[in-house]
């Protein structure tokens, strides 16, 4: 197996507190790193860099772990920029619009969906995303959801079944029947390709009892669980997530002190999605409240056609810093290690011996430039570990 050494790294963020300055960021200045096709073999000061088969001189740029985007809805068809325009003109977001994408997605061919999904995942990759999670949720029929998880599986192993996104029109008078379908036959049709199950647990979507039913069935079927929680209102979705030991509760725009205390004492990650507040012109939650309560925070894009058509983790980091009270280091950590923890993965989101060789070289001397220079194409090179 051939090895490569990255030399002259101006600032290396390892996210491993045993490395470098021993902070949470595990930072090493004037660093070097040795990799093979699969994993990181060595990190340390450039002056002590061992030899390798190939040398890459990164000319004093900053190097960070590849971004882990742990929440996306990439598989969809159709167009909804008019909803964004209406919100920017003052119309409030109420959770609507999903059924418009359901109608377009049901009509699209597998090839059309494959092409659209691959274009969006390519955009994420160009911005330094090396691991992404992808949800279903835009067909809401047994065959349709099975088709979407299959298409998602073509771009990632982190596939989430979101049959409980909203109740489709044909079940408008039988929501109980729809919940039974999702928790039964639809789930069964999706378990071979999906690793996770998610429920949109919020005002106007599914309540806590419905979400509990779907997620406990999913867990029995061998899936991990995660939730869209309290984006529009505090309906108790975060405490349900903690009760179920969910890997992550996502959005958390409305959070009580009791929720923060419960999260802080749990291993459930709070995944904040500032692209959604940006695109719906909603108040941002304070990330400081979560961090001060000892909660593990992740940042993700929530890329979807309705509330966050965002494929730039650089933008997500900049928004979290500017609008949610995170420091640039906290935001970078949340977009890398935080995302890894939201997917319960220890092999990604860090750069230290044994981690995957998923590396982003920035066109900047320090990683703080990600928030300092929003909109600039700062990803100079992405190295992706072989599967
Ligand atoms: O995460 N909140 C639920 N689902 C998406 C919105 C999807 C849509 O509007 O199409 C979200 O924001
Ligand atoms: Fe979402």
mmCIF file of C-alpha atoms and ligand atoms in Angstrom:
data_model
loop_
_atom_site.group_PDB
_atom_site.id
_atom_site.type_symbol
_atom_site.label_atom_id
_atom_site.label_comp_id
_atom_site.label_asym_id
_atom_site.label_seq_id
_atom_site.Cartn_x
_atom_site.Cartn_y
_atom_site.Cartn_z
ATOM 1 C CA UNK A 1 0.000 0.000 0.000
ATOM 2 C CA UNK A 2 1.460 3.379 -0.940
ATOM 3 C CA UNK A 3 1.874 6.213 1.577
ATOM 4 C CA UNK A 4 1.746 9.994 1.241
ATOM 5 C CA UNK A 5 3.121 12.684 3.482
ATOM 6 C CA UNK A 6 1.538 16.145 3.622
ATOM 7 C CA UNK A 7 4.341 18.567 4.489
ATOM 8 C CA UNK A 8 4.386 22.239 5.528
ATOM 9 C CA UNK A 9 0.885 22.306 7.021
ATOM 10 C CA UNK A 10 0.542 25.802 8.544
ATOM 11 C CA UNK A 11 -2.164 24.748 11.024
ATOM 12 C CA UNK A 12 -3.395 21.175 11.432
ATOM 13 C CA UNK A 13 -6.701 20.578 13.246
ATOM 14 C CA UNK A 14 -6.845 16.961 14.394
ATOM 15 C CA UNK A 15 -9.878 17.163 16.778
ATOM 16 C CA UNK A 16 -7.908 14.731 18.938
ATOM 17 C CA UNK A 17 -7.097 16.183 22.372
ATOM 18 C CA UNK A 18 -4.086 13.909 22.753
ATOM 19 C CA UNK A 19 -2.425 15.658 19.781
ATOM 20 C CA UNK A 20 -0.581 18.976 19.515
ATOM 21 C CA UNK A 21 -1.773 21.687 21.928
ATOM 22 C CA UNK A 22 -3.949 19.099 23.751
ATOM 23 C CA UNK A 23 -7.050 21.301 23.338
ATOM 24 C CA UNK A 24 -10.304 19.796 21.991
ATOM 25 C CA UNK A 25 -9.096 20.881 18.528
ATOM 26 C CA UNK A 26 -5.792 18.992 18.990
ATOM 27 C CA UNK A 27 -4.013 21.644 16.999
ATOM 28 C CA UNK A 28 -0.487 21.354 15.631
ATOM 29 C CA UNK A 29 1.255 24.357 13.995
ATOM 30 C CA UNK A 30 3.919 23.704 11.308
ATOM 31 C CA UNK A 31 2.722 20.148 11.045
ATOM 32 C CA UNK A 32 2.961 17.112 8.780
ATOM 33 C CA UNK A 33 0.703 14.100 8.339
ATOM 34 C CA UNK A 34 1.231 10.646 6.811
ATOM 35 C CA UNK A 35 -1.645 8.734 5.197
ATOM 36 C CA UNK A 36 -2.254 5.628 3.163
ATOM 37 C CA UNK A 37 -5.311 5.119 0.929
ATOM 38 C CA UNK A 38 -7.464 4.308 3.948
ATOM 39 C CA UNK A 39 -6.272 5.950 7.097
ATOM 40 C CA UNK A 40 -4.083 8.441 8.874
ATOM 41 C CA UNK A 41 -0.845 6.816 9.992
ATOM 42 C CA UNK A 42 1.008 9.659 11.720
ATOM 43 C CA UNK A 43 0.626 13.341 12.659
ATOM 44 C CA UNK A 44 3.249 15.599 14.246
ATOM 45 C CA UNK A 45 5.640 18.498 13.767
ATOM 46 C CA UNK A 46 6.891 19.003 10.224
ATOM 47 C CA UNK A 47 10.501 18.868 11.459
ATOM 48 C CA UNK A 48 9.927 15.216 12.447
ATOM 49 C CA UNK A 49 8.002 14.136 9.325
ATOM 50 C CA UNK A 50 8.859 10.571 8.309
ATOM 51 C CA UNK A 51 9.512 9.689 4.656
ATOM 52 C CA UNK A 52 6.673 8.344 2.467
ATOM 53 C CA UNK A 53 6.213 7.166 -1.122
ATOM 54 C CA UNK A 54 4.829 10.544 -2.194
ATOM 55 C CA UNK A 55 5.242 14.066 -0.794
ATOM 56 C CA UNK A 56 2.536 16.740 -1.061
ATOM 57 C CA UNK A 57 3.705 20.249 -0.121
ATOM 58 C CA UNK A 58 0.650 22.208 1.093
ATOM 59 C CA UNK A 59 2.576 25.500 1.290
ATOM 60 C CA UNK A 60 1.620 26.537 4.856
ATOM 61 C CA UNK A 61 -2.122 26.154 4.325
ATOM 62 C CA UNK A 62 -4.481 25.014 7.082
ATOM 63 C CA UNK A 63 -5.639 21.376 7.045
ATOM 64 C CA UNK A 64 -8.863 20.184 8.698
ATOM 65 C CA UNK A 65 -10.843 16.919 8.859
ATOM 66 C CA UNK A 66 -13.365 16.541 6.016
ATOM 67 C CA UNK A 67 -16.786 17.957 6.931
ATOM 68 C CA UNK A 68 -19.425 15.486 8.109
ATOM 69 C CA UNK A 69 -22.832 16.666 6.879
ATOM 70 C CA UNK A 70 -25.099 14.560 9.083
ATOM 71 C CA UNK A 71 -28.489 15.885 7.867
ATOM 72 C CA UNK A 72 -29.544 16.215 4.204
ATOM 73 C CA UNK A 73 -32.609 15.534 2.069
ATOM 74 C CA UNK A 74 -30.766 15.250 -1.251
ATOM 75 C CA UNK A 75 -33.097 12.970 -3.222
ATOM 76 C CA UNK A 76 -35.891 15.099 -4.645
ATOM 77 C CA UNK A 77 -37.287 16.620 -7.816
ATOM 78 C CA UNK A 78 -39.078 19.902 -8.480
ATOM 79 C CA UNK A 79 -38.674 23.571 -7.798
ATOM 80 C CA UNK A 80 -39.759 25.665 -4.766
ATOM 81 C CA UNK A 81 -37.846 28.935 -4.922
ATOM 82 C CA UNK A 82 -41.216 30.759 -4.971
ATOM 83 C CA UNK A 83 -41.724 29.719 -1.320
ATOM 84 C CA UNK A 84 -38.370 31.272 -0.420
ATOM 85 C CA UNK A 85 -39.370 34.464 -2.227
ATOM 86 C CA UNK A 86 -42.695 34.570 -0.361
ATOM 87 C CA UNK A 87 -40.934 34.168 2.997
ATOM 88 C CA UNK A 88 -38.461 36.905 2.152
ATOM 89 C CA UNK A 89 -41.495 39.088 1.406
ATOM 90 C CA UNK A 90 -42.818 38.404 4.917
ATOM 91 C CA UNK A 91 -44.807 35.160 4.808
ATOM 92 C CA UNK A 92 -44.017 33.045 7.905
ATOM 93 C CA UNK A 93 -42.805 29.432 7.583
ATOM 94 C CA UNK A 94 -45.339 26.913 8.913
ATOM 95 C CA UNK A 95 -43.833 23.595 7.842
ATOM 96 C CA UNK A 96 -45.812 23.485 4.575
ATOM 97 C CA UNK A 97 -44.565 22.825 1.070
ATOM 98 C CA UNK A 98 -43.267 19.275 1.540
ATOM 99 C CA UNK A 99 -46.208 17.800 -0.405
ATOM 100 C CA UNK A 100 -45.264 19.879 -3.468
ATOM 101 C CA UNK A 101 -41.901 18.104 -3.560
ATOM 102 C CA UNK A 102 -43.649 14.782 -2.954
ATOM 103 C CA UNK A 103 -45.788 15.357 -6.076
ATOM 104 C CA UNK A 104 -42.733 16.212 -8.234
ATOM 105 C CA UNK A 105 -40.605 13.385 -6.849
ATOM 106 C CA UNK A 106 -43.277 10.746 -7.428
ATOM 107 C CA UNK A 107 -43.378 11.794 -11.094
ATOM 108 C CA UNK A 108 -39.590 11.761 -11.614
ATOM 109 C CA UNK A 109 -37.780 8.780 -13.117
ATOM 110 C CA UNK A 110 -35.042 7.000 -11.172
ATOM 111 C CA UNK A 111 -32.515 8.362 -13.667
ATOM 112 C CA UNK A 112 -33.672 11.950 -13.139
ATOM 113 C CA UNK A 113 -33.462 11.554 -9.359
ATOM 114 C CA UNK A 114 -30.064 9.865 -9.596
ATOM 115 C CA UNK A 115 -28.671 12.698 -11.692
ATOM 116 C CA UNK A 116 -30.069 15.421 -9.401
ATOM 117 C CA UNK A 117 -28.788 13.672 -6.267
ATOM 118 C CA UNK A 118 -25.351 13.174 -7.715
ATOM 119 C CA UNK A 119 -25.142 16.854 -8.732
ATOM 120 C CA UNK A 120 -26.032 17.953 -5.182
ATOM 121 C CA UNK A 121 -23.631 15.527 -3.536
ATOM 122 C CA UNK A 122 -20.915 16.773 -5.901
ATOM 123 C CA UNK A 123 -21.592 20.348 -4.754
ATOM 124 C CA UNK A 124 -21.238 19.245 -1.124
ATOM 125 C CA UNK A 125 -17.986 17.434 -1.937
ATOM 126 C CA UNK A 126 -16.561 20.512 -3.669
ATOM 127 C CA UNK A 127 -17.143 22.368 -0.405
ATOM 128 C CA UNK A 128 -15.186 19.774 1.591
ATOM 129 C CA UNK A 129 -17.879 17.317 2.706
ATOM 130 C CA UNK A 130 -16.372 13.823 2.907
ATOM 131 C CA UNK A 131 -19.260 12.032 4.692
ATOM 132 C CA UNK A 132 -22.930 12.791 4.187
ATOM 133 C CA UNK A 133 -26.200 11.469 5.508
ATOM 134 C CA UNK A 134 -29.182 11.367 3.089
ATOM 135 C CA UNK A 135 -32.860 10.966 4.012
ATOM 136 C CA UNK A 136 -35.830 9.655 2.069
ATOM 137 C CA UNK A 137 -39.212 11.304 2.735
ATOM 138 C CA UNK A 138 -40.404 12.717 -0.572
ATOM 139 C CA UNK A 139 -42.551 9.860 -1.895
ATOM 140 C CA UNK A 140 -44.409 8.607 1.192
ATOM 141 C CA UNK A 141 -45.560 5.348 -0.413
ATOM 142 C CA UNK A 142 -44.123 1.906 0.263
ATOM 143 C CA UNK A 143 -42.515 1.498 -3.173
ATOM 144 C CA UNK A 144 -41.562 5.163 -3.406
ATOM 145 C CA UNK A 145 -39.729 5.314 -0.084
ATOM 146 C CA UNK A 146 -37.962 2.037 -0.927
ATOM 147 C CA UNK A 147 -36.899 3.640 -4.224
ATOM 148 C CA UNK A 148 -35.565 6.754 -2.440
ATOM 149 C CA UNK A 149 -33.526 4.873 0.171
ATOM 150 C CA UNK A 150 -32.058 2.802 -2.682
ATOM 151 C CA UNK A 151 -31.049 5.960 -4.563
ATOM 152 C CA UNK A 152 -29.620 7.477 -1.376
ATOM 153 C CA UNK A 153 -27.590 4.295 -0.833
ATOM 154 C CA UNK A 154 -25.866 4.939 -4.182
ATOM 155 C CA UNK A 155 -24.197 8.045 -2.723
ATOM 156 C CA UNK A 156 -23.697 7.148 0.955
ATOM 157 C CA UNK A 157 -23.853 4.415 3.583
ATOM 158 C CA UNK A 158 -25.536 6.880 6.004
ATOM 159 C CA UNK A 159 -29.077 6.458 4.693
ATOM 160 C CA UNK A 160 -32.132 7.491 6.729
ATOM 161 C CA UNK A 161 -35.719 6.332 6.251
ATOM 162 C CA UNK A 162 -38.055 9.343 6.713
ATOM 163 C CA UNK A 163 -41.447 7.874 5.788
ATOM 164 C CA UNK A 164 -42.819 9.960 8.693
ATOM 165 C CA UNK A 165 -42.051 13.293 7.024
ATOM 166 C CA UNK A 166 -45.701 14.392 6.693
ATOM 167 C CA UNK A 167 -49.004 12.567 6.138
ATOM 168 C CA UNK A 168 -49.591 12.293 2.364
ATOM 169 C CA UNK A 169 -52.846 13.551 0.843
ATOM 170 C CA UNK A 170 -54.321 10.083 0.233
ATOM 171 C CA UNK A 171 -54.146 9.421 4.022
ATOM 172 C CA UNK A 172 -55.572 12.861 4.899
ATOM 173 C CA UNK A 173 -58.496 11.258 6.761
ATOM 174 C CA UNK A 174 -56.543 8.320 8.170
ATOM 175 C CA UNK A 175 -53.343 9.514 9.810
ATOM 176 C CA UNK A 176 -53.387 6.518 12.146
ATOM 177 C CA UNK A 177 -53.427 4.244 9.080
ATOM 178 C CA UNK A 178 -50.431 6.107 7.659
ATOM 179 C CA UNK A 179 -48.445 5.839 10.893
ATOM 180 C CA UNK A 180 -49.205 2.078 10.959
ATOM 181 C CA UNK A 181 -47.996 1.758 7.358
ATOM 182 C CA UNK A 182 -44.769 3.666 8.094
ATOM 183 C CA UNK A 183 -44.051 1.661 11.254
ATOM 184 C CA UNK A 184 -44.938 -1.618 9.506
ATOM 185 C CA UNK A 185 -44.680 -2.539 5.831
ATOM 186 C CA UNK A 186 -42.956 0.659 4.643
ATOM 187 C CA UNK A 187 -40.259 0.366 7.287
ATOM 188 C CA UNK A 188 -39.776 -3.280 6.394
ATOM 189 C CA UNK A 189 -39.309 -2.369 2.719
ATOM 190 C CA UNK A 190 -36.596 0.137 3.644
ATOM 191 C CA UNK A 191 -34.542 -1.652 6.314
ATOM 192 C CA UNK A 192 -32.152 -3.388 3.921
ATOM 193 C CA UNK A 193 -30.813 -0.072 2.522
ATOM 194 C CA UNK A 194 -31.352 2.285 5.475
ATOM 195 C CA UNK A 195 -29.197 2.537 8.581
ATOM 196 C CA UNK A 196 -31.336 5.133 10.391
ATOM 197 C CA UNK A 197 -34.976 6.153 10.870
ATOM 198 C CA UNK A 198 -36.105 9.747 11.393
ATOM 199 C CA UNK A 199 -39.483 11.405 12.141
ATOM 200 C CA UNK A 200 -40.463 15.056 11.603
ATOM 201 C CA UNK A 201 -41.749 15.470 15.166
ATOM 202 C CA UNK A 202 -43.214 18.942 15.276
ATOM 203 C CA UNK A 203 -46.357 21.057 15.189
ATOM 204 C CA UNK A 204 -48.208 20.217 11.954
ATOM 205 C CA UNK A 205 -46.216 17.021 11.351
ATOM 206 C CA UNK A 206 -46.098 14.036 13.774
ATOM 207 C CA UNK A 207 -46.679 14.218 17.520
ATOM 208 C CA UNK A 208 -44.543 12.587 20.201
ATOM 209 C CA UNK A 209 -46.690 9.431 20.494
ATOM 210 C CA UNK A 210 -46.672 8.856 16.727
ATOM 211 C CA UNK A 211 -42.922 9.440 16.594
ATOM 212 C CA UNK A 212 -42.330 7.054 19.500
ATOM 213 C CA UNK A 213 -44.295 4.340 17.725
ATOM 214 C CA UNK A 214 -42.375 4.700 14.444
ATOM 215 C CA UNK A 215 -38.964 4.968 16.090
ATOM 216 C CA UNK A 216 -39.406 2.052 18.480
ATOM 217 C CA UNK A 217 -40.488 -0.129 15.526
ATOM 218 C CA UNK A 218 -37.444 1.072 13.596
ATOM 219 C CA UNK A 219 -35.159 0.225 16.491
ATOM 220 C CA UNK A 220 -36.697 -3.280 16.701
ATOM 221 C CA UNK A 221 -35.987 -3.647 12.981
ATOM 222 C CA UNK A 222 -32.322 -2.889 13.666
ATOM 223 C CA UNK A 223 -32.156 0.776 12.625
ATOM 224 C CA UNK A 224 -30.604 3.612 14.622
ATOM 225 C CA UNK A 225 -32.908 6.526 15.446
ATOM 226 C CA UNK A 226 -32.764 10.318 14.993
ATOM 227 C CA UNK A 227 -35.439 13.035 14.954
ATOM 228 C CA UNK A 228 -36.410 16.353 13.460
ATOM 229 C CA UNK A 229 -37.201 17.948 16.821
ATOM 230 C CA UNK A 230 -38.862 21.221 17.841
ATOM 231 C CA UNK A 231 -38.154 23.257 14.701
ATOM 232 C CA UNK A 232 -41.495 25.070 14.809
ATOM 233 C CA UNK A 233 -42.588 24.637 18.422
ATOM 234 C CA UNK A 234 -41.640 22.889 21.645
ATOM 235 C CA UNK A 235 -43.858 19.803 21.491
ATOM 236 C CA UNK A 236 -41.566 17.623 23.624
ATOM 237 C CA UNK A 237 -39.588 16.130 20.718
ATOM 238 C CA UNK A 238 -36.188 16.716 22.313
ATOM 239 C CA UNK A 239 -37.100 14.837 25.492
ATOM 240 C CA UNK A 240 -38.449 12.011 23.311
ATOM 241 C CA UNK A 241 -35.058 11.899 21.571
ATOM 242 C CA UNK A 242 -33.260 11.618 24.907
ATOM 243 C CA UNK A 243 -35.783 8.993 26.131
ATOM 244 C CA UNK A 244 -35.061 6.891 23.013
ATOM 245 C CA UNK A 245 -31.276 7.449 23.164
ATOM 246 C CA UNK A 246 -31.496 8.935 19.649
ATOM 247 C CA UNK A 247 -28.132 9.537 18.009
ATOM 248 C CA UNK A 248 -29.248 13.075 17.261
ATOM 249 C CA UNK A 249 -32.091 15.561 17.681
ATOM 250 C CA UNK A 250 -32.048 17.999 14.793
ATOM 251 C CA UNK A 251 -33.110 21.659 14.451
ATOM 252 C CA UNK A 252 -33.835 22.253 18.194
ATOM 253 C CA UNK A 253 -34.915 25.799 17.380
ATOM 254 C CA UNK A 254 -37.165 25.672 20.462
ATOM 255 C CA UNK A 255 -35.438 24.222 23.514
ATOM 256 C CA UNK A 256 -36.201 24.474 27.240
ATOM 257 C CA UNK A 257 -33.689 24.514 30.088
ATOM 258 C CA UNK A 258 -34.971 21.064 31.120
ATOM 259 C CA UNK A 259 -34.246 19.766 27.573
ATOM 260 C CA UNK A 260 -30.727 21.189 27.738
ATOM 261 C CA UNK A 261 -30.103 19.524 31.079
ATOM 262 C CA UNK A 262 -31.385 16.171 29.785
ATOM 263 C CA UNK A 263 -29.320 16.470 26.586
ATOM 264 C CA UNK A 264 -26.220 17.408 28.552
ATOM 265 C CA UNK A 265 -26.536 14.239 30.627
ATOM 266 C CA UNK A 266 -27.130 12.039 27.549
ATOM 267 C CA UNK A 267 -25.140 10.950 24.517
ATOM 268 C CA UNK A 268 -27.729 12.430 22.133
ATOM 269 C CA UNK A 269 -26.178 15.095 19.898
ATOM 270 C CA UNK A 270 -28.034 18.356 19.122
ATOM 271 C CA UNK A 271 -27.667 19.021 15.396
ATOM 272 C CA UNK A 272 -28.206 22.692 14.598
ATOM 273 C CA UNK A 273 -29.166 23.664 11.056
ATOM 274 C CA UNK A 274 -28.619 27.408 10.564
ATOM 275 C CA UNK A 275 -29.366 27.121 6.826
ATOM 276 C CA UNK A 276 -33.001 26.476 7.794
ATOM 277 C CA UNK A 277 -33.284 29.592 9.976
ATOM 278 C CA UNK A 278 -31.551 31.566 7.229
ATOM 279 C CA UNK A 279 -33.870 30.334 4.478
ATOM 280 C CA UNK A 280 -37.068 30.626 6.509
ATOM 281 C CA UNK A 281 -36.101 33.956 8.111
ATOM 282 C CA UNK A 282 -36.634 32.413 11.548
ATOM 283 C CA UNK A 283 -34.857 33.310 14.791
ATOM 284 C CA UNK A 284 -31.649 31.277 15.211
ATOM 285 C CA UNK A 285 -31.320 29.136 18.341
ATOM 286 C CA UNK A 286 -28.389 30.096 20.555
ATOM 287 C CA UNK A 287 -25.683 27.447 20.213
ATOM 288 C CA UNK A 288 -24.111 28.955 23.357
ATOM 289 C CA UNK A 289 -26.973 27.654 25.501
ATOM 290 C CA UNK A 290 -26.294 24.110 24.267
ATOM 291 C CA UNK A 291 -22.517 24.345 24.649
ATOM 292 C CA UNK A 292 -22.756 25.902 28.117
ATOM 293 C CA UNK A 293 -25.039 23.023 29.169
ATOM 294 C CA UNK A 294 -22.384 20.515 28.074
ATOM 295 C CA UNK A 295 -24.370 19.303 25.040
ATOM 296 C CA UNK A 296 -22.469 17.881 22.067
ATOM 297 C CA UNK A 297 -23.411 20.070 19.078
ATOM 298 C CA UNK A 298 -23.234 19.183 15.384
ATOM 299 C CA UNK A 299 -23.754 21.492 12.414
ATOM 300 C CA UNK A 300 -25.268 20.249 9.155
ATOM 301 C CA UNK A 301 -26.698 21.702 5.941
ATOM 302 C CA UNK A 302 -30.285 20.287 6.017
ATOM 303 C CA UNK A 303 -30.009 20.546 2.216
ATOM 304 C CA UNK A 304 -33.629 20.340 0.981
ATOM 305 C CA UNK A 305 -35.729 22.240 -1.563
ATOM 306 C CA UNK A 306 -38.075 23.896 0.932
ATOM 307 C CA UNK A 307 -36.259 25.298 3.912
ATOM 308 C CA UNK A 308 -32.513 25.155 3.232
ATOM 309 C CA UNK A 309 -31.283 24.658 -0.328
ATOM 310 C CA UNK A 310 -27.742 24.972 1.025
ATOM 311 C CA UNK A 311 -24.795 22.834 -0.111
ATOM 312 C CA UNK A 312 -22.004 24.823 1.530
ATOM 313 C CA UNK A 313 -20.748 23.736 4.947
ATOM 314 C CA UNK A 314 -18.572 26.875 4.851
ATOM 315 C CA UNK A 315 -21.750 28.966 4.841
ATOM 316 C CA UNK A 316 -23.223 26.825 7.654
ATOM 317 C CA UNK A 317 -20.097 27.424 9.765
ATOM 318 C CA UNK A 318 -20.146 31.163 9.065
ATOM 319 C CA UNK A 319 -23.845 31.430 10.024
ATOM 320 C CA UNK A 320 -23.306 29.452 13.237
ATOM 321 C CA UNK A 321 -20.488 31.800 14.214
ATOM 322 C CA UNK A 322 -22.219 35.026 13.267
ATOM 323 C CA UNK A 323 -25.782 34.182 14.270
ATOM 324 C CA UNK A 324 -25.660 31.409 16.889
ATOM 325 C CA UNK A 325 -22.808 32.575 19.097
ATOM 326 C CA UNK A 326 -20.246 29.880 18.313
ATOM 327 C CA UNK A 327 -16.523 30.593 18.082
ATOM 328 C CA UNK A 328 -14.902 29.636 14.758
ATOM 329 C CA UNK A 329 -13.245 26.671 16.491
ATOM 330 C CA UNK A 330 -16.504 25.453 18.052
ATOM 331 C CA UNK A 331 -18.243 25.668 14.679
ATOM 332 C CA UNK A 332 -15.478 23.783 12.879
ATOM 333 C CA UNK A 333 -15.534 21.088 15.565
ATOM 334 C CA UNK A 334 -19.340 20.805 15.283
ATOM 335 C CA UNK A 335 -19.146 20.481 11.478
ATOM 336 C CA UNK A 336 -16.580 17.676 11.700
ATOM 337 C CA UNK A 337 -16.376 15.771 15.009
ATOM 338 C CA UNK A 338 -19.897 16.823 16.031
ATOM 339 C CA UNK A 339 -21.306 15.406 12.778
ATOM 340 C CA UNK A 340 -19.342 12.191 13.333
ATOM 341 C CA UNK A 341 -20.846 11.835 16.816
ATOM 342 C CA UNK A 342 -24.324 12.513 15.419
ATOM 343 C CA UNK A 343 -23.721 9.473 13.183
ATOM 344 C CA UNK A 344 -22.133 7.532 16.082
ATOM 345 C CA UNK A 345 -18.893 7.180 14.105
ATOM 346 C CA UNK A 346 -15.427 7.323 15.605
ATOM 347 C CA UNK A 347 -13.460 6.831 12.387
ATOM 348 C CA UNK A 348 -14.348 10.226 10.869
ATOM 349 C CA UNK A 349 -14.395 13.864 11.984
ATOM 350 C CA UNK A 350 -10.828 13.661 13.293
ATOM 351 C CA UNK A 351 -7.341 13.316 11.851
ATOM 352 C CA UNK A 352 -5.168 11.100 14.000
ATOM 353 C CA UNK A 353 -3.712 7.626 13.667
ATOM 354 C CA UNK A 354 -6.480 5.158 12.818
ATOM 355 C CA UNK A 355 -8.995 7.701 11.511
ATOM 356 C CA UNK A 356 -10.092 7.630 7.885
ATOM 357 C CA UNK A 357 -7.934 9.632 5.494
ATOM 358 C CA UNK A 358 -10.667 12.224 4.785
ATOM 359 C CA UNK A 359 -8.737 15.478 4.622
ATOM 360 C CA UNK A 360 -9.494 19.038 3.529
ATOM 361 C CA UNK A 361 -6.688 21.418 2.600
ATOM 362 C CA UNK A 362 -7.874 25.020 2.895
ATOM 363 C CA UNK A 363 -6.718 27.861 0.706
ATOM 364 C CA UNK A 364 -6.058 29.827 3.910
ATOM 365 C CA UNK A 365 -3.404 29.887 6.637
ATOM 366 C CA UNK A 366 -5.896 29.275 9.499
ATOM 367 C CA UNK A 367 -9.216 27.425 9.718
ATOM 368 C CA UNK A 368 -10.847 30.565 11.199
ATOM 369 C CA UNK A 369 -10.971 31.814 7.596
ATOM 370 C CA UNK A 370 -13.978 29.512 7.052
ATOM 371 C CA UNK A 371 -16.111 31.965 9.063
ATOM 372 C CA UNK A 372 -13.972 35.042 8.380
ATOM 373 C CA UNK A 373 -14.251 34.825 4.590
ATOM 374 C CA UNK A 374 -17.820 33.613 3.953
ATOM 375 C CA UNK A 375 -18.562 32.936 0.314
ATOM 376 C CA UNK A 376 -14.917 32.451 -0.724
ATOM 377 C CA UNK A 377 -14.040 29.071 -2.295
ATOM 378 C CA UNK A 378 -11.654 28.077 0.499
ATOM 379 C CA UNK A 379 -11.406 24.336 -0.178
ATOM 380 C CA UNK A 380 -8.181 23.901 -2.116
ATOM 381 C CA UNK A 381 -8.112 20.105 -2.130
ATOM 382 C CA UNK A 382 -10.107 17.221 -0.647
ATOM 383 C CA UNK A 383 -8.519 13.811 -0.070
ATOM 384 C CA UNK A 384 -11.068 11.051 0.307
ATOM 385 C CA UNK A 385 -10.278 7.730 1.929
ATOM 386 C CA UNK A 386 -10.746 4.651 -0.288
ATOM 387 C CA UNK A 387 -13.878 2.680 0.734
HETATM 388 O O1 LIG B 1 -35.662 19.680 7.704
HETATM 389 N N1 LIG B 1 -38.653 20.027 8.662
HETATM 390 C C1 LIG B 1 -38.834 19.043 7.951
HETATM 391 N N2 LIG B 1 -38.216 18.742 6.841
HETATM 392 C C2 LIG B 1 -37.402 19.660 6.145
HETATM 393 C C3 LIG B 1 -38.203 20.547 5.248
HETATM 394 C C4 LIG B 1 -38.468 19.847 4.020
HETATM 395 C C5 LIG B 1 -39.199 20.622 2.967
HETATM 396 O O2 LIG B 1 -39.742 21.723 3.194
HETATM 397 O O3 LIG B 1 -39.222 20.076 1.862
HETATM 398 C C6 LIG B 1 -36.458 20.379 7.084
HETATM 399 O O4 LIG B 1 -36.454 21.607 7.223
HETATM 400 FE FE1 LIG B 2 -34.384 18.235 7.655
#
